[in-house]
Amino acid sequence: MTFLNFLISGISLGSIYAIIALGYTMVYGIAKMLNFAHGDVIMVGAYICFYAVSRFNLPPLVGVILAMIVCTVLGMVVERLAYKPLRQAPSLAVLITAIGVSYFLQNTALLLWSSNPKVFPSFFVSGSGGTGVELFGGQLKISYVTLFTIIICVIIMLALTWFTGKTKMGKAMRACSEDKGAAQLMGINVDATISMTFAIGSGLAAIAGVLLCSAYPTLVPTTGSMPGIKAFTAAVFGGIGSIPGAFLGGLLLGIIEIFAKAYISTQLSDAVVFAVLIIVLLVKPAGLLGKQIREKV
Amino acid sequence: MKSLKLNKTTRRNYLTYLLVILAYVILQILGSTGSISSSLKGMLVPICAYIVMAISLNLTVGVLGELSLGHAGFMSMGAFTGVTAAIALQDAIPAAPLRMAIALAVGAAFAALTGFLIGIPVLRLNGDYLAIVTLAFGEIIKSIFNNLYVGVDKKGLHMSLLSDKTSLSEGGKLIIAGPMGIGGIQKISTFTAGFILVMITLIVVFHLVNSRAGRAIMAIRDNRIAAESVGVNITKYKMMAFVTSAALAGAAGALFAMNYSTIVANKFDFNTSILVLVFVVLGGLGNMLGSIVAAAALTILPEALRQFSDYRMLVYAIVLILVMLATNNPTLKSFFSRFKPGKSHGKEAA
């Protein structure tokens, strides 16, 4: 039963990583850049939701939607101001700019909201005040946060699959990630598509931020960086650029992390996670679901 | 007149040596007359350490052409092993400079060994996958040092992982105390030691780059398949650059650590790796002088921005973004290239 408990909390943590990793992987797929500022967008989303709910007493759902709107706009503005002028620049220059944006967001948050940790309110409480469901006579406890996280992640996954597969914008996104030049020749507005990708990724980051802080309720300006790095790892794990890959990578990473914490050592769990990543990349150098591109001579 | 006609690279290398020596002499003179502030004086050794870090990372990123996001891991390895050696030898070798040199050598050796072990799996990968694996190794090294306990007594060194199980005999001393790191370090790093390390680094890197091996390494960077097809042993040369880079970073770590009385593993995290990468990219890939200037300037910058107090890191971030935007702006680029005769536009378009 404890095994099942760990598995469920692993899936829940993994779902959060998966949502963040989706943002990384979509941006990487289309703009071929590692957006290191993504983790900090999560933090901004969590802060917006925190202030909306606990200071302005808005209902949680409104807080989440507000956070999504702010993050979406933030993502598009950052893309327009910092990344778009560098579209032709070497990838390292873009990487450093992304790091600059990450510092910028963290320090702005530090100035606006101070470094004092905020305790994130728990939204997921039933009418009678319970925080979870109990199964098998109380042996298996699943909190509502866990349940919601998993459900939301599945919904996002299905919605994104539908979006990229069926809609015009989604098809445009896939076309741009295959070949920008050819996409432009077919009349696709590449700039708008990239902007849209950033918008979706950042909106998802806001949701991830709220879920992350509901599960681990301390909120500081550096909250987003470690989950950001882990989610980035998850995206690579699953094969960067691939949406199902990010989903799978995130889930596996979360499960491995929780199991490493439970069965190996709490302090060394990060080391175990990264060691597994290295082993996977050695066996499958393009990640679990990544496409192995043959080199042309 | 043949000896006077040095080629461009050699001239550039000598200029770099000259400028570093000049900077050292000037700072020494200013220091002896007491006209540099105490905050700058305290930063001289870290600046030297960061310069060595930047040059060594430039070897991986600029010359070998592989992005490494875990360079701080080697620094950490060098710092912890170097300081452990220095503390363990405290009674055996009373002369501080000699102990310092041994500590740097030990740090470099262990970092080189780590670099070799990490290099075996890492160098099989390419591009972003290689970058993420170096990141992973950096985090693993940090995790391990955060949970490592090392003590010394008459019987020698004892180690344990996760909790203090060293069970030292009478008179023994715990050196690395897990998350508390190493405390009570004798501050034996000096600016002169730092300067010497920078010079050694420059000599090593320039000689490597301008050798047959260096040309092979750059050939791999420019076109791996072409290099392989003319018989360049890819793994060997990649490993050579990677291990050299790791060893130098290890020495830098030992130098850095012995400038402080305590050192913890969390000091050498992902952010430190990124910081050094920023030096390298701002200084120019493959440009060692650029790395030196960028490392020195960007280490001083947050201090110089002290008047902005709370806003200094914000200003730093904005400066970073603006510099990247400005240096990659096509209009500015073509404007500056007018002043550089002999450099064709064709190169940039490629």
XYZ file of C-alpha atoms in Angstrom:
647
model
C 0.000 0.000 0.000
C 2.893 2.351 0.743
C 4.220 1.497 -2.688
C 0.927 2.603 -4.223
C 1.033 5.784 -2.155
C 4.516 6.600 -3.411
C 3.515 5.768 -6.952
C 0.571 8.154 -6.801
C 2.597 11.021 -5.354
C 5.253 10.287 -7.976
C 2.678 10.549 -10.744
C 1.418 13.774 -9.245
C 4.876 15.359 -9.047
C 5.596 13.976 -12.490
C 2.439 15.606 -13.830
C 3.711 18.989 -12.681
C 7.083 18.339 -14.304
C 5.290 17.212 -17.442
C 3.293 20.449 -17.680
C 6.459 22.522 -17.267
C 8.382 20.282 -19.653
C 5.694 20.791 -22.304
C 6.551 24.495 -22.301
C 10.254 23.754 -22.698
C 9.785 21.217 -25.410
C 7.341 23.252 -27.509
C 9.595 26.290 -27.438
C 12.621 24.149 -28.218
C 10.830 22.412 -31.057
C 9.874 25.621 -32.768
C 12.544 28.164 -31.831
C 15.427 25.702 -31.241
C 16.309 27.511 -28.041
C 16.612 26.452 -24.421
C 14.347 28.899 -22.644
C 15.974 29.059 -19.228
C 13.538 31.742 -18.125
C 10.679 29.238 -18.260
C 11.160 28.184 -14.642
C 10.789 31.770 -13.520
C 7.531 32.191 -15.411
C 6.214 29.417 -13.131
C 7.211 31.482 -10.122
C 5.523 34.604 -11.510
C 2.339 32.626 -12.113
C 2.351 31.297 -8.573
C 2.859 34.786 -7.105
C 0.053 36.292 -9.175
C -2.322 33.568 -8.055
C -1.157 33.927 -4.441
C -1.837 37.673 -4.369
C -5.126 37.375 -6.208
C -6.438 34.818 -3.764
C -4.988 35.764 -0.404
C -4.797 39.566 -0.728
C -7.696 40.406 -2.994
C -9.865 37.508 -1.869
C -10.729 36.458 -5.377
C -11.994 32.922 -5.887
C -9.166 30.462 -6.673
C -10.364 29.810 -10.209
C -10.233 33.529 -11.010
C -6.748 33.636 -9.487
C -5.562 30.818 -11.727
C -7.059 32.410 -14.829
C -5.504 35.748 -13.909
C -2.123 34.057 -13.435
C -2.477 32.400 -16.832
C -3.313 35.687 -18.520
C -0.387 37.501 -16.895
C 2.054 34.715 -17.738
C 0.816 34.422 -21.311
C 1.323 38.134 -21.833
C 4.686 37.960 -20.064
C 5.824 35.097 -22.282
C 4.836 36.957 -25.443
C 6.435 40.213 -24.319
C 9.695 38.476 -23.389
C 9.719 36.687 -26.730
C 9.078 39.912 -28.630
C 11.638 42.046 -26.776
C 14.456 39.647 -25.940
C 14.334 36.617 -28.233
C 12.891 37.860 -31.517
C 15.789 40.245 -32.293
C 18.133 37.277 -31.860
C 16.403 34.919 -34.275
C 19.442 34.865 -36.593
C 22.021 34.958 -33.770
C 24.069 31.935 -32.651
C 22.231 29.706 -30.197
C 24.610 30.490 -27.346
C 23.751 34.185 -27.565
C 20.068 33.313 -27.228
C 20.869 31.022 -24.304
C 22.690 33.796 -22.439
C 19.828 36.190 -23.139
C 17.411 33.638 -21.690
C 19.602 33.452 -18.594
C 19.509 37.256 -18.433
C 15.719 37.171 -18.599
C 15.706 34.558 -15.846
C 17.840 36.787 -13.583
C 15.619 39.716 -14.488
C 12.413 37.931 -13.498
C 13.897 36.576 -10.274
C 15.214 39.940 -9.188
C 12.065 41.797 -10.147
C 10.142 39.292 -8.041
C 12.612 39.854 -5.218
C 12.015 43.601 -5.343
C 8.257 43.399 -5.761
C 7.469 40.586 -3.383
C 10.596 40.362 -1.122
C 12.485 37.220 -0.269
C 10.210 36.298 2.663
C 8.630 32.947 1.894
C 4.890 33.139 1.282
C 2.679 30.289 2.385
C 0.552 29.336 -0.563
C -3.113 28.817 0.340
C -4.595 25.366 -0.191
C -7.473 25.509 -2.644
C -8.221 21.871 -2.839
C -10.417 21.381 0.206
C -13.831 19.763 0.070
C -16.945 21.345 1.555
C -16.576 19.421 4.803
C -12.949 20.533 5.168
C -11.335 17.263 4.073
C -8.108 17.461 2.102
C -8.263 14.107 0.367
C -10.022 10.834 -0.227
C -9.270 7.671 1.702
C -9.444 4.264 0.116
C -9.067 0.737 1.458
C -10.119 1.717 4.948
C -7.738 4.638 5.245
C -4.666 2.771 4.070
C -4.428 4.692 0.845
C -4.796 8.456 1.088
C -4.970 10.571 -2.010
C -5.110 14.295 -1.457
C -7.295 16.425 -3.697
C -4.190 18.330 -4.871
C -2.694 15.084 -6.166
C -5.944 14.074 -7.811
C -6.453 17.453 -9.444
C -2.860 17.652 -10.630
C -3.118 14.330 -12.396
C -6.513 15.147 -13.927
C -5.397 18.574 -15.110
C -2.245 17.112 -16.624
C -4.254 14.542 -18.563
C -6.657 17.226 -19.789
C -3.763 19.430 -20.918
C -2.150 16.516 -22.680
C -5.345 15.633 -24.564
C -6.026 19.269 -25.419
C -2.514 19.797 -26.749
C -2.618 16.630 -28.808
C -5.882 17.805 -30.340
C -4.528 21.317 -30.827
C -1.306 20.335 -32.584
C -2.978 17.609 -34.598
C -6.259 19.134 -35.728
C -6.257 22.912 -35.616
C -4.779 25.209 -38.213
C -2.516 26.960 -35.685
C -1.296 23.643 -34.328
C -0.472 22.405 -37.792
C 1.348 25.667 -38.442
C 3.370 25.078 -35.287
C 4.386 21.633 -36.405
C 5.254 22.932 -39.850
C 7.449 25.674 -38.364
C 9.312 23.225 -36.188
C 9.983 21.013 -39.193
C 11.226 23.725 -41.512
C 10.729 27.436 -40.937
C 11.681 28.465 -44.446
C 9.328 26.052 -46.136
C 6.545 26.983 -43.714
C 6.946 30.624 -44.621
C 6.761 29.781 -48.315
C 3.446 28.050 -47.658
C 2.089 31.291 -46.260
C 2.456 30.558 -42.560
C 3.155 33.575 -40.396
C 6.245 32.227 -38.628
C 6.600 35.092 -36.163
C 2.998 34.821 -35.042
C 3.346 31.056 -34.686
C 6.450 31.361 -32.505
C 4.727 34.015 -30.423
C 1.740 31.698 -30.013
C 4.024 28.878 -28.871
C 5.527 31.073 -26.196
C 2.043 32.136 -25.141
C 0.840 28.548 -24.736
C 4.018 27.476 -22.968
C 3.829 30.365 -20.507
C 0.132 29.840 -19.870
C 0.875 26.217 -19.015
C 3.713 27.401 -16.773
C 1.201 29.452 -14.777
C -0.939 26.356 -14.186
C 2.163 24.400 -13.228
C 3.141 27.151 -10.801
C -0.208 27.028 -9.036
C -0.165 23.224 -8.864
C 3.431 23.144 -7.691
C 2.793 25.622 -4.902
C -0.410 23.843 -3.888
C 1.604 20.681 -3.375
C 4.707 22.365 -1.886
C 3.325 25.549 -0.366
C 6.416 27.719 0.178
C 6.756 30.455 -2.377
C 10.014 32.415 -2.810
C 11.458 34.193 -5.889
C 13.664 31.182 -6.654
C 10.807 28.664 -6.391
C 10.788 28.081 -10.132
C 14.458 27.414 -10.771
C 14.917 23.858 -9.492
C 11.607 22.541 -10.905
C 12.585 24.398 -14.073
C 15.890 22.530 -14.330
C 14.189 19.224 -13.500
C 11.471 19.794 -16.085
C 14.095 20.718 -18.633
C 15.793 17.435 -17.786
C 12.438 15.714 -18.188
C 11.997 17.254 -21.618
C 15.406 15.968 -22.707
C 14.686 12.625 -21.061
C 11.615 12.142 -23.234
C 13.289 13.537 -26.333
C 13.277 17.304 -26.606
C 10.899 18.702 -29.188
C 8.431 15.856 -28.765
C 5.182 16.589 -26.900
C 4.377 12.992 -25.853
C 8.059 12.740 -24.925
C 7.788 15.652 -22.503
C 4.716 14.063 -20.942
C 6.390 10.692 -20.533
C 9.687 12.209 -19.408
C 7.976 14.360 -16.789
C 5.963 11.465 -15.375
C 8.960 9.134 -15.210
C 11.154 11.784 -13.635
C 8.558 12.473 -10.934
C 8.109 8.792 -10.174
C 11.862 8.162 -10.066
C 12.358 11.137 -7.778
C 9.710 10.041 -5.288
C 10.922 6.428 -5.311
C 14.531 7.544 -4.866
C 13.425 9.652 -1.902
C 11.442 6.787 -0.409
C 13.705 3.831 -0.998
C 17.240 5.174 -1.443
C 17.888 8.443 0.306
C 16.162 11.796 0.628
C 19.351 13.781 0.251
C 20.630 11.863 -2.729
C 17.349 11.777 -4.670
C 18.492 14.488 -7.073
C 21.690 12.589 -7.758
C 19.676 9.437 -8.505
C 17.343 11.318 -10.860
C 20.224 12.777 -12.824
C 22.089 9.460 -12.863
C 19.049 7.770 -14.427
C 18.890 10.560 -16.992
C 22.522 9.992 -17.939
C 22.007 6.243 -18.302
C 18.930 6.737 -20.481
C 20.733 9.211 -22.707
C 23.622 6.789 -23.138
C 21.300 4.059 -24.310
C 19.022 6.335 -26.327
C 21.050 9.445 -27.176
C 18.011 11.354 -28.453
C 15.799 10.656 -25.437
C 13.014 8.143 -25.035
C 10.736 9.345 -27.829
C 13.115 11.631 -29.684
C 13.799 11.135 -33.325
C 17.284 9.909 -34.059
C 18.346 12.121 -36.925
C 20.760 10.423 -39.293
C 23.754 12.532 -40.162
C 24.116 13.321 -43.808
C 27.612 13.365 -45.159
C 64.099 39.590 -39.841
C 62.260 36.316 -39.724
C 62.018 36.238 -35.943
C 60.226 39.569 -35.785
C 57.521 38.510 -38.176
C 55.279 36.707 -35.740
C 51.989 35.497 -37.025
C 48.714 36.982 -35.869
C 47.829 34.317 -33.308
C 51.239 34.434 -31.673
C 51.106 38.235 -31.481
C 47.714 38.001 -29.891
C 48.882 35.433 -27.343
C 51.876 37.545 -26.345
C 49.605 40.550 -26.020
C 47.406 38.540 -23.649
C 50.387 37.517 -21.504
C 51.624 41.079 -21.479
C 48.300 42.551 -20.430
C 47.867 40.019 -17.615
C 51.363 40.726 -16.294
C 50.753 44.452 -16.608
C 47.472 44.202 -14.701
C 49.212 42.202 -11.979
C 52.064 44.703 -11.638
C 49.724 47.681 -11.576
C 47.458 46.077 -8.979
C 50.466 45.127 -6.849
C 51.793 48.687 -6.949
C 48.365 50.127 -6.205
C 47.943 47.593 -3.418
C 51.251 48.460 -1.779
C 50.468 52.174 -1.843
C 47.062 51.389 -0.426
C 45.075 53.072 -3.157
C 42.700 50.220 -3.938
C 39.645 49.707 -1.805
C 39.529 46.797 0.605
C 36.477 45.355 -1.166
C 38.401 45.182 -4.446
C 41.394 43.733 -2.633
C 39.217 40.967 -1.237
C 37.970 40.201 -4.731
C 41.346 39.758 -6.382
C 41.648 36.031 -5.659
C 38.038 35.200 -6.683
C 38.615 37.201 -9.859
C 41.721 35.120 -10.626
C 39.744 31.937 -9.932
C 36.899 33.048 -12.208
C 39.375 34.033 -14.929
C 40.853 30.524 -14.834
C 37.322 29.079 -14.867
C 36.386 31.218 -17.854
C 39.518 30.334 -19.832
C 39.090 26.640 -19.111
C 35.400 26.683 -20.053
C 36.302 28.608 -23.184
C 38.474 25.643 -24.106
C 35.404 23.385 -23.996
C 32.839 25.773 -25.436
C 34.886 27.973 -27.737
C 37.651 25.686 -28.964
C 36.023 22.266 -28.727
C 32.603 23.671 -29.524
C 30.596 21.679 -26.984
C 28.304 23.432 -24.523
C 29.043 22.471 -20.926
C 26.589 23.453 -18.193
C 28.343 21.680 -15.343
C 31.696 23.380 -15.171
C 31.164 24.314 -11.514
C 31.167 20.587 -10.753
C 34.869 20.396 -11.601
C 35.476 23.532 -9.584
C 33.711 21.871 -6.660
C 35.749 18.712 -7.065
C 38.983 20.723 -7.100
C 37.913 22.866 -4.163
C 36.971 19.979 -1.881
C 39.873 17.673 -2.718
C 42.385 20.532 -2.746
C 41.307 21.900 0.621
C 41.168 18.405 2.117
C 44.756 17.886 0.984
C 45.784 21.253 2.413
C 44.207 20.501 5.796
C 45.545 16.943 5.919
C 49.068 18.162 5.163
C 48.874 21.113 7.534
C 51.382 19.615 9.969
C 53.538 17.809 7.437
C 54.218 20.861 5.292
C 54.404 24.086 7.271
C 55.288 26.315 4.309
C 52.028 27.837 3.062
C 53.031 28.436 -0.583
C 54.184 24.842 -1.002
C 51.017 23.509 0.630
C 49.014 25.797 -1.612
C 50.786 24.475 -4.713
C 50.173 20.886 -3.615
C 46.514 21.664 -2.938
C 46.119 23.158 -6.412
C 47.827 20.142 -7.961
C 45.647 17.715 -5.999
C 42.522 19.659 -6.950
C 43.546 19.677 -10.602
C 44.382 15.965 -10.551
C 41.068 14.928 -9.031
C 39.113 17.219 -11.331
C 41.002 15.785 -14.302
C 40.156 12.270 -13.179
C 36.500 13.248 -12.793
C 36.628 14.921 -16.184
C 37.985 11.735 -17.706
C 35.336 9.534 -16.075
C 32.552 11.932 -17.033
C 34.024 12.374 -20.488
C 33.672 8.692 -21.361
C 29.864 8.831 -21.480
C 29.442 12.563 -22.145
C 31.578 12.866 -25.240
C 29.544 10.234 -27.052
C 26.661 12.682 -27.187
C 26.253 15.849 -29.212
C 24.828 19.326 -28.844
C 22.080 19.959 -26.325
C 22.118 16.384 -25.077
C 25.764 16.766 -24.155
C 24.916 20.025 -22.397
C 22.168 18.451 -20.306
C 24.396 15.553 -19.270
C 27.122 17.920 -18.074
C 24.408 19.751 -16.133
C 23.359 16.435 -14.623
C 26.923 15.592 -13.607
C 27.337 19.009 -12.029
C 24.234 18.411 -9.924
C 25.369 14.896 -8.993
C 28.758 16.167 -7.814
C 26.980 18.843 -5.762
C 24.652 16.253 -4.216
C 27.521 13.951 -3.317
C 29.619 16.655 -1.681
C 26.550 17.780 0.225
C 26.386 14.320 1.804
C 30.034 13.420 2.102
C 31.853 13.236 5.404
C 35.621 13.068 5.407
C 37.779 12.999 8.493
C 41.460 12.644 9.143
C 43.273 11.037 12.061
C 46.551 9.207 12.608
C 45.409 6.261 10.538
C 44.722 8.418 7.501
C 41.589 9.616 5.744
C 38.152 8.232 6.511
C 35.083 8.791 4.393
C 31.405 8.074 4.643
C 28.326 9.031 2.735
C 25.005 10.388 4.057
C 25.882 10.475 7.770
C 28.993 10.888 9.840
C 30.288 7.354 10.229
C 33.959 8.242 10.098
C 34.452 7.266 13.796
C 37.729 9.100 14.126
C 40.237 8.127 16.765
C 41.549 10.512 19.385
C 42.962 13.719 17.923
C 41.184 13.155 14.611
C 39.455 15.954 12.781
C 36.386 16.050 10.580
C 37.278 17.921 7.397
C 34.201 17.744 5.170
C 31.026 17.803 7.229
C 28.305 17.069 4.681
C 26.027 20.035 4.064
C 28.150 22.178 6.383
C 31.031 21.805 3.968
C 34.557 22.538 5.078
C 35.092 24.978 7.916
C 38.208 26.494 9.422
C 40.150 26.714 6.182
C 43.422 28.579 6.455
C 43.221 31.394 3.947
C 46.455 30.711 2.129
C 45.354 31.849 -1.335
C 47.153 34.994 -2.381
C 46.832 37.278 -5.349
C 50.299 36.213 -6.476
C 49.256 32.549 -6.408
C 46.176 33.495 -8.409
C 48.264 35.396 -10.921
C 50.643 32.465 -11.341
C 47.692 30.122 -11.879
C 46.236 32.450 -14.516
C 49.592 32.535 -16.310
C 49.956 28.740 -16.156
C 46.410 28.385 -17.495
C 47.135 30.737 -20.367
C 50.368 28.941 -21.234
C 48.672 25.529 -21.136
C 45.678 26.629 -23.184
C 47.645 28.583 -25.797
C 50.102 25.750 -26.256
C 47.301 23.244 -26.575
C 45.348 25.368 -29.036
C 48.366 26.119 -31.218
C 49.564 22.554 -31.356
C 48.734 19.723 -33.710
C 46.234 18.515 -31.117
C 44.644 21.967 -30.937
C 44.182 22.086 -34.678
C 42.603 18.649 -34.524
C 40.244 19.855 -31.784
C 39.213 22.870 -33.832
C 38.769 20.710 -36.896
C 36.325 18.576 -34.888
C 34.461 21.719 -33.869
C 34.215 23.031 -37.418
C 33.197 19.792 -39.048
C 33.243 16.560 -37.144
C 32.598 14.334 -40.107
C 35.279 15.955 -42.257
C 37.771 15.711 -39.399
C 36.946 12.066 -38.849
C 37.282 11.284 -42.527
C 40.848 12.612 -42.624
C 41.790 10.393 -39.719
C 41.403 12.618 -36.671
C 40.666 10.491 -33.603
C 37.539 12.287 -32.401
C 37.253 10.717 -28.952
C 40.923 11.201 -28.131
C 41.046 14.898 -28.980
C 37.675 15.698 -27.493
C 38.804 13.982 -24.312
C 42.085 15.870 -24.331
C 40.309 19.238 -24.425
C 37.685 18.174 -21.907
C 40.157 16.798 -19.346
C 42.470 19.814 -19.646
C 39.495 22.067 -19.119
C 38.394 20.056 -16.073
C 41.881 20.053 -14.528
C 42.217 23.813 -14.833
C 38.771 24.286 -13.334
C 39.798 22.043 -10.445
C 42.854 24.171 -9.741
C 40.664 27.275 -9.893
C 38.292 25.678 -7.394
C 41.110 24.975 -4.939
C 42.373 28.538 -5.300
C 38.866 29.903 -4.790
C 38.117 27.756 -1.743
C 41.288 28.676 0.094
C 40.333 32.322 -0.055
C 37.433 31.699 2.332
C 37.306 30.196 5.784
C 34.321 27.995 4.983
C 33.156 26.452 1.757
C 29.938 24.568 1.038
C 28.937 22.421 -1.924
C 25.953 24.619 -2.735
C 28.358 27.420 -3.685
C 29.224 25.458 -6.820
C 25.761 24.983 -8.249
C 24.162 25.400 -11.632
C 24.173 29.188 -11.214
C 27.965 29.209 -10.895
C 28.285 27.178 -14.089
C 26.004 29.639 -15.824
C 27.924 32.603 -14.441
C 31.145 31.290 -15.963
C 29.367 30.530 -19.234
C 28.216 34.149 -19.326
C 31.862 35.271 -19.008
C 32.833 33.037 -21.898
C 30.039 34.090 -24.237
C 30.382 37.790 -23.470
C 34.157 37.606 -23.865
C 33.807 35.877 -27.204
C 34.006 32.184 -27.995
C 37.587 31.054 -28.414
C 38.864 34.475 -27.346
C 40.917 34.008 -24.180
C 41.650 37.682 -23.639
C 37.928 38.351 -23.939
C 37.222 35.726 -21.280
C 39.729 37.348 -18.935
C 38.276 40.815 -19.374
C 34.679 39.589 -19.107
C 35.410 37.528 -15.985
C 37.156 40.422 -14.260
C 34.609 43.034 -15.314
C 31.529 40.974 -14.474
C 32.913 39.961 -11.087
C 33.512 43.600 -10.224
C 30.281 44.865 -11.804
C 27.866 43.727 -9.052
C 30.209 45.374 -6.519
C 30.459 48.526 -8.579
C 26.679 48.600 -8.778
C 26.485 48.613 -5.003
C 25.151 52.159 -5.096
C 22.012 50.767 -6.678
C 21.823 48.471 -3.617
C 18.725 46.324 -4.088
C 18.564 46.989 -7.784
C 22.067 45.806 -8.608
C 21.225 42.280 -9.731
C 18.340 43.690 -11.714
C 20.691 46.144 -13.404
C 23.124 43.272 -13.988
C 20.372 41.273 -15.712
C 19.364 44.215 -17.870
C 22.993 44.926 -18.810
C 23.403 41.273 -19.756
C 20.325 41.261 -22.009
C 21.178 44.588 -23.624
C 24.771 43.536 -24.330
C 23.565 40.337 -25.975
C 21.008 42.246 -28.040
C 23.509 44.922 -29.044
C 26.327 42.550 -30.000
C 23.974 40.496 -32.156
C 22.175 43.379 -33.769
C 22.740 43.170 -37.556
C 22.839 46.965 -37.976
C 25.456 47.436 -35.269
C 27.406 44.448 -36.523
C 27.755 45.807 -40.032
C 28.596 49.214 -38.563
C 31.497 47.795 -36.558
C 32.713 45.534 -39.333
C 33.466 48.624 -41.405
C 36.300 49.376 -39.013
C 37.770 45.936 -39.439
C 39.455 45.793 -42.817
C 40.080 42.379 -44.219
C 37.117 40.778 -42.568
C 34.614 39.876 -45.173
C 30.879 39.738 -44.694
C 30.776 36.339 -46.267
C 31.965 34.757 -43.053
C 29.060 36.048 -41.023
C 26.513 35.121 -43.580
C 27.652 31.523 -43.551
